[in-house]
Structure formats: structure tokens, C-alpha cells
Short mmCIF file of C-alpha atoms and ligand atoms in Angstrom, two decimals:
data_model
loop_
_atom_site.label_atom_id
_atom_site.label_comp_id
_atom_site.label_asym_id
_atom_site.label_seq_id
_atom_site.Cartn_x
_atom_site.Cartn_y
_atom_site.Cartn_z
CA UNK V 130 0.00 0.00 0.00
CA UNK V 131 1.42 3.46 -0.87
CA UNK V 132 2.21 5.85 1.99
CA UNK V 133 -0.89 7.74 3.12
CA UNK V 134 -1.48 11.31 4.39
CA UNK V 135 -1.78 12.16 8.08
CA UNK V 136 -5.45 13.10 8.11
CA UNK V 137 -7.05 9.63 7.90
CA UNK V 138 -4.77 8.30 10.64
CA UNK V 139 -5.80 11.11 13.00
CA UNK V 140 -9.46 10.75 12.02
CA UNK V 141 -9.38 7.14 13.25
CA UNK V 142 -7.69 8.24 16.49
CA UNK V 143 -10.39 10.89 17.04
CA UNK V 144 -13.28 8.57 16.26
CA UNK V 145 -12.01 5.82 18.54
CA UNK V 146 -10.52 7.98 21.31
CA UNK V 147 -6.82 7.11 21.29
CA UNK V 148 -3.60 8.93 20.39
CA UNK V 149 -1.13 8.15 17.71
CA UNK V 150 2.59 8.38 18.46
CA UNK V 151 4.69 10.16 15.83
CA UNK V 152 8.30 9.04 15.88
CA UNK V 153 11.38 10.80 14.52
CA UNK V 154 13.93 8.97 12.40
CA UNK V 155 17.40 9.98 11.21
CA UNK V 156 18.65 6.82 9.46
CA UNK V 157 17.36 4.07 7.17
CA UNK V 158 17.61 1.37 9.86
CA UNK V 159 15.55 3.54 12.22
CA UNK V 160 12.77 3.84 9.63
CA UNK V 161 12.81 0.07 9.17
CA UNK V 162 12.59 -0.51 12.93
CA UNK V 163 9.76 1.99 13.45
CA UNK V 164 7.68 0.32 10.74
CA UNK V 165 8.41 -3.21 11.96
CA UNK V 166 7.40 -2.52 15.55
CA UNK V 167 4.14 -0.85 14.46
CA UNK V 168 3.46 -3.82 12.22
CA UNK V 169 4.08 -6.24 15.08
CA UNK V 170 1.61 -4.31 17.26
CA UNK V 171 -0.87 -3.81 14.38
CA UNK V 172 -0.77 -0.03 14.86
CA UNK V 173 -0.96 2.66 12.19
CA UNK V 174 2.43 4.39 11.88
CA UNK V 175 3.56 8.01 11.65
CA UNK V 176 7.25 8.45 10.89
CA UNK V 177 8.72 11.93 11.08
CA UNK V 178 11.79 13.44 9.52
CA UNK V 179 12.63 16.81 11.05
CA UNK V 180 13.91 19.58 8.82
CA UNK V 181 17.41 18.95 10.13
CA UNK V 182 17.01 15.18 9.82
CA UNK V 183 16.54 15.77 6.11
CA UNK V 184 19.81 17.72 6.05
CA UNK V 185 21.60 14.88 7.89
CA UNK V 186 20.08 12.25 5.61
CA UNK V 187 21.26 14.37 2.70
CA UNK V 188 24.82 13.77 3.88
CA UNK V 189 25.40 16.86 6.04
CA UNK V 190 27.05 15.59 9.20
CA UNK V 191 26.98 19.25 10.30
CA UNK V 192 23.22 19.15 9.76
CA UNK V 193 22.66 22.47 11.58
CA UNK V 194 24.19 24.14 8.51
CA UNK V 195 22.24 22.08 5.95
CA UNK V 196 21.16 23.84 2.77
CA UNK V 197 17.94 23.42 0.84
CA UNK V 198 19.84 21.15 -1.58
CA UNK V 199 20.93 18.90 1.30
CA UNK V 200 17.35 18.76 2.57
CA UNK V 201 16.02 17.83 -0.87
CA UNK V 202 18.48 14.97 -1.13
CA UNK V 203 17.78 13.82 2.42
CA UNK V 204 14.00 14.02 2.04
CA UNK V 205 14.28 11.65 -0.90
CA UNK V 206 16.55 9.26 1.01
CA UNK V 207 14.14 9.10 3.96
CA UNK V 208 11.13 8.73 1.68
CA UNK V 209 12.82 5.97 -0.34
CA UNK V 210 13.50 4.04 2.87
CA UNK V 211 10.01 4.55 4.29
CA UNK V 212 8.46 3.49 0.98
CA UNK V 213 10.70 0.44 0.75
CA UNK V 214 9.52 -0.91 4.11
CA UNK V 215 6.10 0.77 4.31
CA UNK V 216 4.72 -0.20 0.93
CA UNK V 217 5.08 -3.91 1.60
CA UNK V 218 3.44 -3.61 4.99
CA UNK V 219 -0.28 -4.10 5.66
CA UNK V 220 -0.38 -1.14 8.08
CA UNK V 221 -1.01 2.45 6.98
CA UNK V 222 2.25 4.44 7.06
CA UNK V 223 2.52 8.25 7.04
CA UNK V 224 5.74 10.15 6.38
CA UNK V 225 5.49 13.58 8.02
CA UNK V 226 7.90 16.54 7.92
CA UNK V 227 8.56 17.70 11.48
CA UNK V 228 9.16 21.42 12.16
CA UNK V 229 9.43 22.52 8.54
CA UNK V 230 11.05 25.92 8.88
CA UNK V 231 9.90 27.59 5.66
CA UNK V 232 7.84 27.14 2.51
CA UNK V 233 10.79 25.75 0.50
CA UNK V 234 11.55 23.06 3.09
CA UNK V 235 7.93 21.89 2.87
CA UNK V 236 8.08 21.79 -0.93
CA UNK V 237 11.38 19.86 -0.77
CA UNK V 238 9.79 17.29 1.55
CA UNK V 239 6.70 16.88 -0.63
CA UNK V 240 8.79 16.52 -3.79
CA UNK V 241 10.93 13.93 -1.99
CA UNK V 242 7.87 11.81 -1.15
CA UNK V 243 6.54 13.04 2.21
CA UNK V 244 2.77 12.67 2.54
CA UNK V 245 2.34 15.24 5.31
CA UNK V 246 4.20 18.37 6.40
CA UNK V 247 4.46 20.59 9.43
CA UNK V 248 5.10 24.26 8.86
CA UNK V 249 6.37 25.74 12.10
CA UNK V 250 5.68 29.45 12.05
CA UNK V 251 5.28 29.62 15.82
CA UNK V 252 8.20 32.02 16.24
CA UNK V 253 6.71 34.52 13.78
CA UNK V 254 4.29 37.32 14.59
CA UNK V 255 0.76 35.85 14.50
CA UNK V 256 -0.35 37.28 11.14
CA UNK V 257 2.87 36.10 9.46
CA UNK V 258 2.40 32.62 10.91
CA UNK V 259 -1.15 32.58 9.50
CA UNK V 260 0.05 33.77 6.09
CA UNK V 261 2.92 31.29 5.82
CA UNK V 262 0.80 28.38 7.03
CA UNK V 263 -1.98 29.29 4.60
CA UNK V 264 0.53 29.29 1.71
CA UNK V 265 1.71 25.81 2.66
CA UNK V 266 -1.88 24.52 2.87
CA UNK V 267 -2.57 26.04 -0.55
CA UNK V 268 0.38 24.14 -1.98
CA UNK V 269 -0.07 20.86 -0.08
CA UNK V 270 -3.80 20.10 -0.12
CA UNK V 271 -4.17 20.07 -3.95
CA UNK V 272 -1.45 17.38 -3.84
CA UNK V 273 -3.32 15.38 -1.18
CA UNK V 274 -0.69 16.20 1.45
CA UNK V 275 -1.81 17.01 5.02
CA UNK V 276 -0.52 20.01 6.96
CA UNK V 277 0.24 20.63 10.63
CA UNK V 278 0.75 24.16 11.97
CA UNK V 279 1.94 25.41 15.35
CA UNK V 280 0.71 28.09 17.67
CA UNK V 281 2.32 29.04 20.96
CA UNK V 282 5.96 28.52 21.80
CA UNK V 283 7.33 25.56 23.70
CA UNK V 284 10.19 26.13 26.09
CA UNK V 285 13.51 24.58 25.12
CA UNK V 286 15.30 24.14 21.86
CA UNK V 287 12.81 23.98 19.03
CA UNK V 288 14.97 23.61 15.92
CA UNK V 289 15.46 27.25 15.03
CA UNK V 290 13.62 28.72 18.00
CA UNK V 291 14.87 29.09 21.54
CA UNK V 292 12.34 30.24 24.08
CA UNK V 293 13.26 30.70 27.71
CA UNK V 294 9.69 30.36 28.89
CA UNK V 295 6.66 28.71 27.36
CA UNK V 296 3.95 30.85 25.86
CA UNK V 297 0.87 28.70 26.17
CA UNK V 298 -1.53 28.53 23.25
CA UNK V 299 -4.49 30.88 23.59
CA UNK V 300 -7.60 28.80 22.75
CA UNK V 301 -9.39 31.73 21.09
CA UNK V 302 -6.40 32.45 18.85
CA UNK V 303 -6.13 28.73 18.06
CA UNK V 304 -9.66 28.68 16.68
CA UNK V 305 -9.00 31.79 14.60
CA UNK V 306 -5.78 30.16 13.29
CA UNK V 307 -7.58 26.94 12.36
CA UNK V 308 -10.30 28.87 10.52
CA UNK V 309 -7.88 31.08 8.61
CA UNK V 310 -5.35 28.42 7.62
CA UNK V 311 -7.38 25.21 7.12
CA UNK V 312 -4.63 23.04 8.64
CA UNK V 313 -5.39 19.41 9.43
CA UNK V 314 -3.48 19.40 12.71
CA UNK V 315 -2.34 21.98 15.23
CA UNK V 316 0.63 21.72 17.58
CA UNK V 317 -0.17 23.48 20.83
CA UNK V 318 1.88 24.68 23.77
CA UNK V 319 0.37 23.33 27.00
CA UNK V 320 3.35 22.51 29.18
CA UNK V 321 5.47 20.07 27.19
CA UNK V 322 8.98 20.90 26.10
CA UNK V 323 11.51 19.58 23.59
CA UNK V 324 14.64 17.74 24.64
CA UNK V 325 15.70 15.67 27.66
CA UNK V 326 15.53 18.37 30.36
CA UNK V 327 11.87 19.12 30.77
CA UNK V 328 12.03 19.48 34.55
CA UNK V 329 10.83 17.17 37.29
CA UNK V 330 7.12 16.38 37.71
CA UNK V 331 5.83 18.51 34.83
CA UNK V 332 2.07 19.02 34.96
CA UNK V 333 0.30 19.60 31.67
CA UNK V 334 -2.39 22.25 31.36
CA UNK V 335 -5.10 19.95 30.08
CA UNK V 336 -7.64 22.76 30.15
CA UNK V 337 -5.92 24.18 27.04
CA UNK V 338 -6.76 21.29 24.66
CA UNK V 339 -10.17 20.98 26.31
CA UNK V 340 -10.94 24.66 25.66
CA UNK V 341 -9.67 24.55 22.07
CA UNK V 342 -11.73 21.47 21.27
CA UNK V 343 -14.82 22.95 22.84
CA UNK V 344 -14.48 26.09 20.71
CA UNK V 345 -13.73 24.00 17.63
CA UNK V 346 -16.91 22.00 18.00
CA UNK V 347 -18.97 25.20 18.32
CA UNK V 348 -17.39 26.43 15.10
CA UNK V 349 -17.69 23.10 13.25
CA UNK V 350 -13.91 22.83 12.75
CA UNK V 351 -12.52 19.33 12.28
CA UNK V 352 -8.80 19.40 12.98
CA UNK V 353 -6.60 17.46 15.39
CA UNK V 354 -4.42 18.56 18.29
CA UNK V 355 -0.76 17.63 18.53
CA UNK V 356 1.53 17.34 21.55
CA UNK V 357 5.20 18.06 20.78
CA UNK V 358 8.08 17.64 23.20
CA UNK V 359 6.42 14.59 24.72
CA UNK V 360 9.26 12.19 25.43
CA UNK V 361 9.02 10.38 28.76
CA UNK V 362 12.83 10.19 29.25
CA UNK V 363 12.82 6.74 30.93
CA UNK V 364 14.98 7.00 34.03
CA UNK V 365 16.22 3.42 33.71
CA UNK V 366 17.73 4.28 30.31
CA UNK V 367 19.38 7.48 31.59
CA UNK V 368 20.88 5.51 34.49
CA UNK V 369 22.13 2.79 32.14
CA UNK V 370 23.76 5.33 29.82
CA UNK V 371 25.57 6.93 32.75
CA UNK V 372 26.67 3.52 34.07
CA UNK V 373 28.11 2.87 30.60
CA UNK V 374 30.28 6.00 30.66
CA UNK V 375 27.73 8.59 29.56
CA UNK V 376 27.33 11.88 31.38
CA UNK V 377 23.69 12.88 31.14
CA UNK V 378 22.48 15.26 33.81
CA UNK V 379 19.12 16.70 34.74
CA UNK V 380 17.17 14.48 32.34
CA UNK V 381 13.44 14.28 33.04
CA UNK V 382 10.49 13.77 30.71
CA UNK V 383 6.73 14.04 30.76
CA UNK V 384 5.27 11.18 32.78
CA UNK V 385 3.24 8.56 30.97
CA UNK V 386 0.37 9.35 33.33
CA UNK V 387 0.31 13.05 32.31
CA UNK V 388 0.42 12.14 28.63
CA UNK V 389 -2.29 9.52 28.94
CA UNK V 390 -4.51 11.97 30.80
CA UNK V 391 -4.17 14.43 27.88
CA UNK V 392 -5.59 11.91 25.38
CA UNK V 393 -9.26 12.18 26.47
CA UNK V 394 -8.79 15.98 26.36
CA UNK V 395 -8.30 15.72 22.60
CA UNK V 396 -4.58 15.16 21.99
CA UNK V 397 -4.40 12.88 18.94
CA UNK V 398 -0.74 12.95 17.86
CA UNK V 399 2.14 12.70 20.31
CA UNK V 400 5.65 13.52 19.06
CA UNK V 401 8.60 11.60 20.39
CA UNK V 402 12.25 11.86 19.43
CA UNK V 403 14.35 12.08 22.60
CA UNK V 404 13.27 8.68 24.00
CA UNK V 405 14.48 7.04 20.78
CA UNK V 406 17.78 8.92 20.89
CA UNK V 407 18.35 7.77 24.47
CA UNK V 408 17.55 4.10 23.82
CA UNK V 409 19.81 4.04 20.75
CA UNK V 410 22.68 5.72 22.63
CA UNK V 411 22.37 3.20 25.48
CA UNK V 412 22.44 0.29 23.03
CA UNK V 413 25.53 1.59 21.22
CA UNK V 414 27.43 2.06 24.48
CA UNK V 415 26.34 -1.38 25.66
CA UNK V 416 27.41 -3.01 22.39
CA UNK V 417 30.95 -1.62 22.65
CA UNK V 418 31.14 -2.74 26.28
CA UNK V 419 30.04 -6.26 25.41
CA UNK V 420 32.09 -6.56 22.19
CA UNK V 421 35.25 -4.52 22.88
CA UNK V 422 36.88 -5.96 19.74
CA UNK V 423 34.56 -3.66 17.74
CA UNK V 424 36.51 -0.65 19.05
CA UNK V 425 39.38 -1.60 16.72
CA UNK V 426 37.17 -2.40 13.72
CA UNK V 427 38.07 -0.15 10.76
CA UNK V 428 34.40 0.48 9.86
CA UNK V 429 32.64 0.86 13.21
CA UNK V 430 35.57 1.60 15.57
CA UNK V 431 35.35 5.36 14.85
CA UNK V 432 31.78 5.30 16.27
CA UNK V 433 33.28 4.25 19.60
CA UNK V 434 35.83 7.08 19.43
CA UNK V 435 32.95 9.57 19.12
CA UNK V 436 30.94 7.94 21.93
CA UNK V 437 34.00 8.11 24.15
CA UNK V 438 34.67 11.75 23.28
CA UNK V 439 31.09 12.99 23.55
CA UNK V 440 29.89 11.58 26.82
CA UNK V 441 27.11 14.08 27.37
CA UNK V 442 25.69 13.57 23.86
CA UNK V 443 22.69 11.34 23.19
CA UNK V 444 21.75 12.33 19.65
CA UNK V 445 22.93 9.37 17.54
CA UNK V 446 23.78 11.82 14.75
CA UNK V 447 26.78 12.75 16.86
CA UNK V 448 28.10 9.18 16.63
CA UNK V 449 27.03 7.95 13.20
CA UNK V 450 29.05 10.10 10.75
CA UNK V 451 31.58 7.24 10.22
CA UNK V 452 28.84 5.15 8.55
CA UNK V 453 26.95 7.73 6.48
CA UNK V 454 26.22 5.36 3.55
CA UNK V 455 24.45 3.04 5.96
CA UNK V 456 22.60 5.99 7.51
CA UNK V 457 21.50 7.46 4.17
CA UNK V 458 20.96 4.40 1.98
CA UNK V 459 20.96 1.38 4.29
CA UNK V 460 24.00 0.00 2.45
CA UNK V 461 27.21 -1.55 3.78
CA UNK V 462 28.24 -5.07 4.64
CA UNK V 463 29.91 -7.09 7.32
CA UNK V 464 29.26 -8.49 10.75
CA UNK V 465 30.43 -5.40 12.65
CA UNK V 466 28.09 -3.08 10.79
CA UNK V 467 25.20 -5.52 11.24
CA UNK V 468 25.78 -5.42 14.99
CA UNK V 469 25.61 -1.64 14.98
CA UNK V 470 22.39 -1.49 12.95
CA UNK V 471 20.93 -4.30 15.07
CA UNK V 472 21.66 -2.32 18.25
CA UNK V 473 20.07 0.80 16.76
CA UNK V 474 16.98 -1.09 15.62
CA UNK V 475 16.44 -2.74 19.00
CA UNK V 476 16.71 0.64 20.75
CA UNK V 477 14.14 2.17 18.42
CA UNK V 478 11.76 -0.75 18.94
CA UNK V 479 12.02 -0.61 22.73
CA UNK V 480 11.24 3.12 22.90
CA UNK V 481 8.57 3.15 20.20
CA UNK V 482 6.88 -0.14 21.15
CA UNK V 483 6.45 1.01 24.75
CA UNK V 484 4.68 4.19 23.66
CA UNK V 485 2.47 2.55 21.03
CA UNK V 486 1.06 0.50 23.90
CA UNK V 487 0.75 3.50 26.26
CA UNK V 488 -0.95 5.74 23.69
CA UNK V 489 -3.49 3.07 22.80
CA UNK V 490 -2.89 2.61 19.09
CA UNK V 491 -2.19 -1.14 19.39
CA UNK V 492 -4.42 -3.17 17.08
CA UNK V 493 -6.01 -0.10 15.47
CA UNK V 494 -4.66 -0.27 11.93
CA UNK V 495 -7.82 -1.79 10.40
CA UNK V 496 -9.77 1.28 11.64
CA UNK V 497 -7.92 3.68 9.33
CA UNK V 498 -9.45 4.68 5.98
CA UNK V 499 -6.75 3.86 3.48
CA UNK V 500 -6.96 7.18 1.67
CA UNK V 501 -4.12 7.62 -0.78
CA UNK V 502 -2.80 11.02 -1.85
CA UNK V 503 -5.15 10.77 -4.87
CA UNK V 504 -8.22 10.14 -2.70
CA UNK V 505 -7.22 12.99 -0.43
CA UNK V 506 -6.90 15.39 -3.38
CA UNK V 507 -10.60 14.77 -4.01
CA UNK V 508 -11.53 14.94 -0.32
CA UNK V 509 -9.74 18.28 0.17
CA UNK V 510 -11.36 19.67 -2.96
CA UNK V 511 -14.84 18.62 -1.89
CA UNK V 512 -14.26 19.43 1.79
CA UNK V 513 -15.34 15.94 2.96
O1 G3H S 752 11.13 18.52 17.73
C1 G3H S 752 12.07 18.28 17.21
C2 G3H S 752 13.04 17.22 16.93
O2 G3H S 752 13.38 16.51 18.07
C3 G3H S 752 14.13 17.96 16.28
O3 G3H S 752 15.19 17.24 15.88
O4 G3H S 752 17.50 18.13 15.81
O5 G3H S 752 16.49 16.99 13.82
O6 G3H S 752 15.77 19.25 14.44
P1 G3H S 752 16.31 17.96 14.96
P1 13P S 753 10.96 15.23 22.42
O1 13P S 753 12.23 16.02 22.42
O2 13P S 753 10.25 15.33 23.72
O3 13P S 753 11.16 13.81 21.99
O4 13P S 753 9.98 15.91 21.35
C1 13P S 753 10.04 15.56 20.00
C2 13P S 753 9.22 16.43 19.13
O5 13P S 753 8.39 17.21 19.55
C3 13P S 753 9.43 16.30 17.69
O6 13P S 753 8.67 17.21 16.98
ZN1 ZN S 754 8.46 19.15 18.04
#
């Protein structure tokens, strides 16, 4: 089955009252693992490539400086991988651009094969955010591609935005934004935060999604609310990383209980990246501890050198530059490389599988309307 847009997956979540995890990938083997674990649990799947993930997958190891050309190349590499594994799977698979920073990044993703895009104008003045988001919708919907916008600013590092304090989403503005832009999904600020240092015992302001949904139903708006910065930062993984030579301090996530309580308030898509990064980092460190001969391997040994140098890092992109062909194309041979990709895949499956169960999307794939991009072109045109 071809990759499908975001909208039908979130429609099923809304109708049946669960949330759909949306999981970030930065390498071919991660895409494979995310699809396989959803398939095992019979869940629909949303894979996300962030703007900078596209730059990395386009070969920019210094992905922060990635150009539009790098992103175009990377978008195609991610889409090729997701299609390769997704199209032979019975489950519906969405490939969504995470935090698209401008119109051109969204176009690059769509041309590469993404079926859904986020345009993140949350750092712009309100009217400019509306205008930019509207432009992306105007480009994407006639191609059957779904769009997510963002309103309100999350604390923490948000790709190109750094905000010291959260600015929660104003429900009245959210409804105005939804009306003016026609987005399918809206990322809101209600107490979550990107990264591994969200603070201890974060409480989410559930009244924000409740108020937005209430206003939406009065206005007859059918869109879906998204929770970014929602990693749970499992303490057992942080402790294991540190016992394996890592130096991760002050790492706390959103508790599963807080996230699960937000689902009946209307949160339908929950974004997770950090938990995957942590599980993969732990597995790489553990592999080199258990198989020290790999440290001298000409292909994968340099990964150990980076792990040893960057003890506070937990973004696998810091450690994977020595095997970029494997990252970008899934190529490369030999036992040592297979052990590395195996460790990465198991880490992804542990983090993602746990959350599929917690968010309640297990067993739900038959509930999703298998709307292709072509069907969605018609649906968007007819407004149905
Ligand atoms: O929310 C955002 C993602 O975790 C960002 O990842 O470093 O690829 O932009 P990035
Ligand atoms: P975390 O950093 O909490 O995993 O958030 C990821 C995210 O929001 C991706 O868009
Ligand atoms: Zn995010």
C-alpha cells in the first residue's frame, strides 16, 4: 500500500478515542525498525523526519548548517526508505515533515515523497504565521498532502527557536488560526517541552486542549491537536547510559500518566524523538562494552571514538558520521556493521513499542481509511 497522508490516521484516532505516536527517524535502519514494531503491534504508523534530519540524511554531518539542496536529497533518502519498508506492509504508514522551517523546506519534503508536512511558524508574529501556514496549505492540499501548523511557543530548543519560557496557546487564537489556515493538525503549547531536560514532575495544562476542542466543535472545525516535546525520558535508560560511561544530567520527561490523561482531552498525535535517541545511545554504548573488539574495527571503531569523546551527547547523529552510507541508503556489509544497525533497531523498537502500547494505538490499523494522496486530493477539494 502506498504511503498515506496524516489526516485519515488522526481521524481514526479521534473517532475511537486514542492517540497516535509520531516518531522521529534519522537513518534508514531507524525507519525500518519503526515500521516493523508498528506492524508487530498492528498499529498505524507516523514516521517523522525533522527539517534537520533531512539535512543529515542528505549527507550533512553538520546538519545544523544544511542547505535546501541537502534537505532535498535527504528528504528523498528518507522517503525511499520509508516506501521500501512501508509499501510492503499491511499497516497504513505516514511520512510527516517535522518542524518545517519555511515554505521551501515543505516543498522539498513533498517533492521527496513526504505525505504530510508541518510548517512551524510559531516564532513569527501571528499574522505572518497565518500567512505562511496558509501558503503551505494552498500548496499541499491540492497534492493530497496534510498540513500541521503550530501556535504558541514551547520552552527549550525547538529547531530554530529558543524560548526561555513557554507561551501557552491561547484557545481563542487557536480557533482563529484553524479557521484562517485550514490546517489538518495543530501543535499546541500546554506545558510540554523539547529535549531531555523538561524538569521534574511537569504538569500539563489539560484545560488548554479541552478549551480549544470545545471552541472547535462550536465552530464546526474538524482538525486534530498535537503534543510536541512529549518524550518520557525513561529513568532506567538514563541511568544505564551513565553507568556505561555517559554523562547525562538533569534528564526528566513528561510522565506517561500526564500524557495519557491528555488523550481524552483531545490530543491525537504525540511527538517523540528524545526517548528514541536515548535508547539508541544506550544500546551503542552497551554493544561496545560487550564486544570490545569492535573498538578496533576499521568500519565501526570510529563510532566508539565519538561515543568516548562525547559523553554528554545522546543524539545518535553525533556518533554515526563514520557510517553515512548506511545511515542514508541502508548499504554496507559485514558483521560489525550488522551489529551496529541491530543495536540501533532494537533501541528504536524498545522506545517506540512502549509508547504505542501506552498511547493506545495497538491493534487499530484496520480502523484507518486507506486514503491515498489521490483520494485525499478529491476529499480536500470537496471538503469531505
Ligand atoms: O522537535 C524536534 C526534533 O526533536 C528535532 O530534531 O535536531 O532533527 O531538528 P532535529
Ligand atoms: P521530544 O524532544 O520530547 O522527543 O519531542 C520531540 C518532538 O516534539 C518532535 O517534533
Ligand atoms: Zn516538536
